[in-house]
Short mmCIF file of C-alpha atoms in Angstrom, two decimals:
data_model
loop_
_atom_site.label_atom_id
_atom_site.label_comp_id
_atom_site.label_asym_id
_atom_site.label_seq_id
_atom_site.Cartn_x
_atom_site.Cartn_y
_atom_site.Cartn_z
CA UNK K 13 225.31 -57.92 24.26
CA UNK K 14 227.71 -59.59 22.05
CA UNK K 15 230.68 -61.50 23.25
CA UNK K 16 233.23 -62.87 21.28
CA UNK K 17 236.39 -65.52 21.78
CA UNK K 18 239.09 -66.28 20.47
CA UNK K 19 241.40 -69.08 20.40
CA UNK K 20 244.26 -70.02 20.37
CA UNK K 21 245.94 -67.07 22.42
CA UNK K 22 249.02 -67.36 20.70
CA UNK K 23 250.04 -69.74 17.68
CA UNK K 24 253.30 -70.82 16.28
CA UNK K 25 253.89 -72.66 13.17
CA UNK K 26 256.39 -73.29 10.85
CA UNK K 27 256.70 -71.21 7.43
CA UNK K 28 254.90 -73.20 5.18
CA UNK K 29 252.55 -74.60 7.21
CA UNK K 30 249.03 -73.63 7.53
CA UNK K 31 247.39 -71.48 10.34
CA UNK K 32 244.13 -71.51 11.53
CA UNK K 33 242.20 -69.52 13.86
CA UNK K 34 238.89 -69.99 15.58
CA UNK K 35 236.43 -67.15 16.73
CA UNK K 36 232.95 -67.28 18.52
CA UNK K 37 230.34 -65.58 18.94
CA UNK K 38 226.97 -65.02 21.59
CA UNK K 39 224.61 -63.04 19.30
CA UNK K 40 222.89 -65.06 16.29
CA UNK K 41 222.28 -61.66 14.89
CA UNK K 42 225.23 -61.04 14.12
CA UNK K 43 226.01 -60.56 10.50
CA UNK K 44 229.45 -59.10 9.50
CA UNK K 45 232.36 -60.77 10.22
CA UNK K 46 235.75 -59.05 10.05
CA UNK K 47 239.80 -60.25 10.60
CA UNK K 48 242.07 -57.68 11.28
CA UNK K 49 245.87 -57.97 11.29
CA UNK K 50 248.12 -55.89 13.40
CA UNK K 51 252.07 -55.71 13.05
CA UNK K 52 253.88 -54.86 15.77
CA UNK K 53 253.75 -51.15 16.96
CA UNK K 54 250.87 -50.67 14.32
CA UNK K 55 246.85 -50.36 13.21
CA UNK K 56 245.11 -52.94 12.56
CA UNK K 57 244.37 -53.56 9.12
CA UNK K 58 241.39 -55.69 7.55
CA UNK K 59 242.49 -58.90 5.69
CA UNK K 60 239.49 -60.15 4.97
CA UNK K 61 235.17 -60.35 5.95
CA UNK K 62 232.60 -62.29 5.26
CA UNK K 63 228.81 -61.52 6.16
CA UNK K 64 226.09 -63.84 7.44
CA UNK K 65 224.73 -64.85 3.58
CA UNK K 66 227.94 -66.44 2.63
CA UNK K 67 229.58 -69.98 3.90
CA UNK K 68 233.55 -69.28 2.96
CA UNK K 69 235.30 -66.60 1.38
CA UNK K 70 239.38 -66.88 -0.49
CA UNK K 71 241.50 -64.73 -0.81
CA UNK K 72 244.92 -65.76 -2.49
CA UNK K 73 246.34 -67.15 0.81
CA UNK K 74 243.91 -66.63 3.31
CA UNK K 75 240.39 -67.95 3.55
CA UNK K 76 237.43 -67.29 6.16
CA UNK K 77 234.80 -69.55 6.77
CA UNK K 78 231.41 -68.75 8.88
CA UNK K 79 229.28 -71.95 10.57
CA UNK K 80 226.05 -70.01 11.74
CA UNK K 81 224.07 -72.44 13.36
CA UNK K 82 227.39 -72.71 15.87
CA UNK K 83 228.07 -69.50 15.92
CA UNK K 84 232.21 -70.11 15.17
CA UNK K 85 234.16 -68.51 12.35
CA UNK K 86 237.24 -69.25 11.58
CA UNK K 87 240.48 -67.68 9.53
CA UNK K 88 242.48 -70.24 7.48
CA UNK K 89 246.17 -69.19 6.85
CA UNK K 90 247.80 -71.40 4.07
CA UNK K 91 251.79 -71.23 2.88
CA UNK K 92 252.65 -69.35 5.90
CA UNK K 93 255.56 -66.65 5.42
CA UNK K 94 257.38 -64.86 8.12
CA UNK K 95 255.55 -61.75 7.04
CA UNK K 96 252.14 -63.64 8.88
CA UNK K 97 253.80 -62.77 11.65
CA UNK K 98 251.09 -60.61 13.67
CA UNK K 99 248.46 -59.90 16.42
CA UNK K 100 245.32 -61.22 14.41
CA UNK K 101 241.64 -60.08 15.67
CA UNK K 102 238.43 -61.06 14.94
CA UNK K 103 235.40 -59.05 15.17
CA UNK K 104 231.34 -59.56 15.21
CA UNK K 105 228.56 -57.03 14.68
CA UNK K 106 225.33 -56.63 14.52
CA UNK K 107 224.17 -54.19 11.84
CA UNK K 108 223.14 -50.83 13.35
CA UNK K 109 225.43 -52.13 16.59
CA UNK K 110 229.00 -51.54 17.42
CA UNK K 111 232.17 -54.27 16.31
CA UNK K 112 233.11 -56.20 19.06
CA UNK K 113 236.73 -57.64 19.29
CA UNK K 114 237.70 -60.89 20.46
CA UNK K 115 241.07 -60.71 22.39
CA UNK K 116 243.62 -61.28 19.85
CA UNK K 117 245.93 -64.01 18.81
CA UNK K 118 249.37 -63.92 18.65
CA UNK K 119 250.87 -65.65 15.43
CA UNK K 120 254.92 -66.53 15.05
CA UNK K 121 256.19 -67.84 11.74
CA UNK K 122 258.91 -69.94 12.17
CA UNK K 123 261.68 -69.62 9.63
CA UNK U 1 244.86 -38.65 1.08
CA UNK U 2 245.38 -38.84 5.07
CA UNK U 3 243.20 -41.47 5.56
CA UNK U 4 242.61 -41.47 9.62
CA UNK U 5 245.46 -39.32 11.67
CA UNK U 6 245.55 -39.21 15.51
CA UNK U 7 247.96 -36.48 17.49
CA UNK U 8 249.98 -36.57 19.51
CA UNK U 9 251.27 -39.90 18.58
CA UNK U 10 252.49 -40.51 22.51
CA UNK U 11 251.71 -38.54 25.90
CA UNK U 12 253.25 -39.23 29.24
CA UNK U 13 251.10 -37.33 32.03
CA UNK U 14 250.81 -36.91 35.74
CA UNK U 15 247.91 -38.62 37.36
CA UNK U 16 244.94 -36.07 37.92
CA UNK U 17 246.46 -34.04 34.52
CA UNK U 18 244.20 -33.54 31.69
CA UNK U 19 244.50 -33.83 27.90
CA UNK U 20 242.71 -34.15 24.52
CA UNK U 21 243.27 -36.46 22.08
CA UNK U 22 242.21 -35.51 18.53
CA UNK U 23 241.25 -37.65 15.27
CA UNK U 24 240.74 -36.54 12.09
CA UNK U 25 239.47 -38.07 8.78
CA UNK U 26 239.24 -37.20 5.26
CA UNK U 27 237.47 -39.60 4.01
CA UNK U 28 233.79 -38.25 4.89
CA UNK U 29 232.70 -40.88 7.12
CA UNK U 30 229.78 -40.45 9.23
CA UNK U 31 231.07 -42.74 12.15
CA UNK U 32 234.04 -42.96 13.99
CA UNK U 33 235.20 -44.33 17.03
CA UNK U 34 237.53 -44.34 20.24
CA UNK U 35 239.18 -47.48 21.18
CA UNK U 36 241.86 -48.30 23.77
CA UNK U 37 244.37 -51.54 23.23
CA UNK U 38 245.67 -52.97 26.28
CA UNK U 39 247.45 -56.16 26.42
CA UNK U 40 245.82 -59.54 26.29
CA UNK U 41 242.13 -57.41 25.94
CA UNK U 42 242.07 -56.56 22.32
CA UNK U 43 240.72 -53.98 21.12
CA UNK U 44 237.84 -52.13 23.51
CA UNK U 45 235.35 -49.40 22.58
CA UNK U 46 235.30 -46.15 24.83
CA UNK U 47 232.86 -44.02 22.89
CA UNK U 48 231.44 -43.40 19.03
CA UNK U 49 229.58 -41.10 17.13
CA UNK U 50 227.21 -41.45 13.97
CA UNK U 51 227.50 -38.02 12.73
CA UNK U 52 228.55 -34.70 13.59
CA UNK U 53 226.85 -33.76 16.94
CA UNK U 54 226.38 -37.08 18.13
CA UNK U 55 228.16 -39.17 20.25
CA UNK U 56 227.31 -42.30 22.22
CA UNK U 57 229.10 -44.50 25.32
CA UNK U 58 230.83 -47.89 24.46
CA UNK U 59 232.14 -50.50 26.40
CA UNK U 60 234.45 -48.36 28.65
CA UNK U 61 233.00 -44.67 28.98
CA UNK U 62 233.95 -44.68 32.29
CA UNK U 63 236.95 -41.73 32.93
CA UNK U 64 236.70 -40.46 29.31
CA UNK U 65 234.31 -37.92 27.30
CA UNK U 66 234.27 -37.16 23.66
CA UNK U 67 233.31 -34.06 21.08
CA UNK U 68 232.35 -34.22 17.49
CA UNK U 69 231.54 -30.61 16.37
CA UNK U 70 232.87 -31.34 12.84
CA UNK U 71 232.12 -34.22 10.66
CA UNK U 72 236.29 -34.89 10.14
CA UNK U 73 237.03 -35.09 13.43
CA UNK U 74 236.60 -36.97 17.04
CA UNK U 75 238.02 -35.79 20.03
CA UNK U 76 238.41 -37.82 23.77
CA UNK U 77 239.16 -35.97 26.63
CA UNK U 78 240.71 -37.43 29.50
CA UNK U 79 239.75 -34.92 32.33
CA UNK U 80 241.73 -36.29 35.57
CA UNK U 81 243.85 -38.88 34.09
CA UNK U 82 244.59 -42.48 36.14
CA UNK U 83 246.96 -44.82 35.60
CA UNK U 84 244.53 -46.92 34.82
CA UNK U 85 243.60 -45.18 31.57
CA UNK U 86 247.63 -45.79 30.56
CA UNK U 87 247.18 -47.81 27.27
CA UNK U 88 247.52 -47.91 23.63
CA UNK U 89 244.24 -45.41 22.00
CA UNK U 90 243.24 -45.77 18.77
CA UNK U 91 240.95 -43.70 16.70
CA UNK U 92 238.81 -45.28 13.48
CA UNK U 93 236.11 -44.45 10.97
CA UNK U 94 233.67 -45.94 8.88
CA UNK U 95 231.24 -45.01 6.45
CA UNK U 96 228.56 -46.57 7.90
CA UNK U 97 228.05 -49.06 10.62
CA UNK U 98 227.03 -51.85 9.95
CA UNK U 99 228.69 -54.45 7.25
CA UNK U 100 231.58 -51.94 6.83
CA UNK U 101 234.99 -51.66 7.20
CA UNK U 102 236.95 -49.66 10.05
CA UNK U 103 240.04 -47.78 8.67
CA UNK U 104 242.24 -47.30 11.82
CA UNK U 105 244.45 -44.29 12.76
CA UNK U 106 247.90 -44.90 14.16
CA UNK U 107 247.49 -44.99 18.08
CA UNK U 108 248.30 -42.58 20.12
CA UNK U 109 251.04 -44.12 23.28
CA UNK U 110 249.42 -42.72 27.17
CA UNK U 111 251.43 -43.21 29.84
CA UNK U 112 249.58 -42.01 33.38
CA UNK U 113 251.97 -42.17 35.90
#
């Protein structure tokens, strides 16, 4: 089955600064790719996907980009604000399968 | 519109107690899902369903069993609860499974002592 990590475990940057986060995955047939954010004592909420057919996806401040043949995505924070502050998750599945979660990284935005 | 609701929002039980936790949807999803949150572990799947009448085992059946007699809702049981099975449970839907977004309900808090 599908396994997925996640690193770094925890992250702390200063507000402004960029954020990254790196995700990988076991099953090449894997082909959606989700980020969810959760705030403290909340749901997670999606902040952005990307499938298999597409290299990078924006969105205003936060970007995703997918490297198939290595299996690694990746979530690209940029102008960090003390709102980032969050659990952030990745997530791989295979269509027809169920998501699987990697274990979460724990983001501080330093004022 | 409700979006995904979970009651109750916490629970403190007795080990060997029993309880039901119950999701509901209103957005006419045909899957939804059982998750438990535990520190450090993310977020790991119990047991799902793909439409009313179905359900299936996930990652971490073990101790839990589920219902889905109507289309809006999902419900785990927890027959003889453990401490173990203390964690953070969250309930989400989807329209369909693959290539779609989950919309997540707001946890329900179990304590087992």
């Amino acid at each position: 089955g599908e396994n997925v990590e996640q690193h770094p475990s925890t992250l702390s940057v200063q507000e402004g600064d960029s954020a990254v986060i790196k995700c990988t995955y076991s099953d090449s047939a894997s082909n959606y790719f989700p980020w969810y954010k959760q705030e403290l004592g909340k749901r997670p909420q999606l902040i952005i996907d990307i499938r298999s057919n597409v290299g990078e996806k924006k969105d205003q401040r936060i970007a995703v980009t997918l490297n198939k043949t290595a299996k690694h995505f990746s979530l690209h924070i940029t102008e960090t604000q003390p709102e980032d502050s969050a659990v952030y998750f990745c997530a791989a599945l295979n269509y027809g399968q169920n998501f699987v979660f990697g274990p979460g990284t724990r983001l501080s935005v330093l004022p | 519109n409700a979006g995904v609701t979970q009651t109750p929002k916490f629970r403190v039980l007795k080990t060997g107690q029993s309880m039901t936790l119950l999701c509901a949807q209103d957005m006419n999803h045909e899957y939804m899902y059982w998750y438990r949150q535990d520190p450090g572990m993310g977020l790991r799947l119990i047991h799902y369903s793909v439409g009313e009448g179905t359900t299936a085992k996930g990652e971490v059946p073990d101790g839990y069993n589920v219902s889905r007699l109507k289309k809006q809702n999902f419900l785990l049981g927890l027959e003889s609860a453990a401490p173990s099975q203390t964690s953070v449970y969250f309930c989400a839907s989807s329209y369909i499974a693959g290539n779609d977004e989950q919309f997540f309900g707001p946890g329900t808090r179990l304590t087992v002592l």
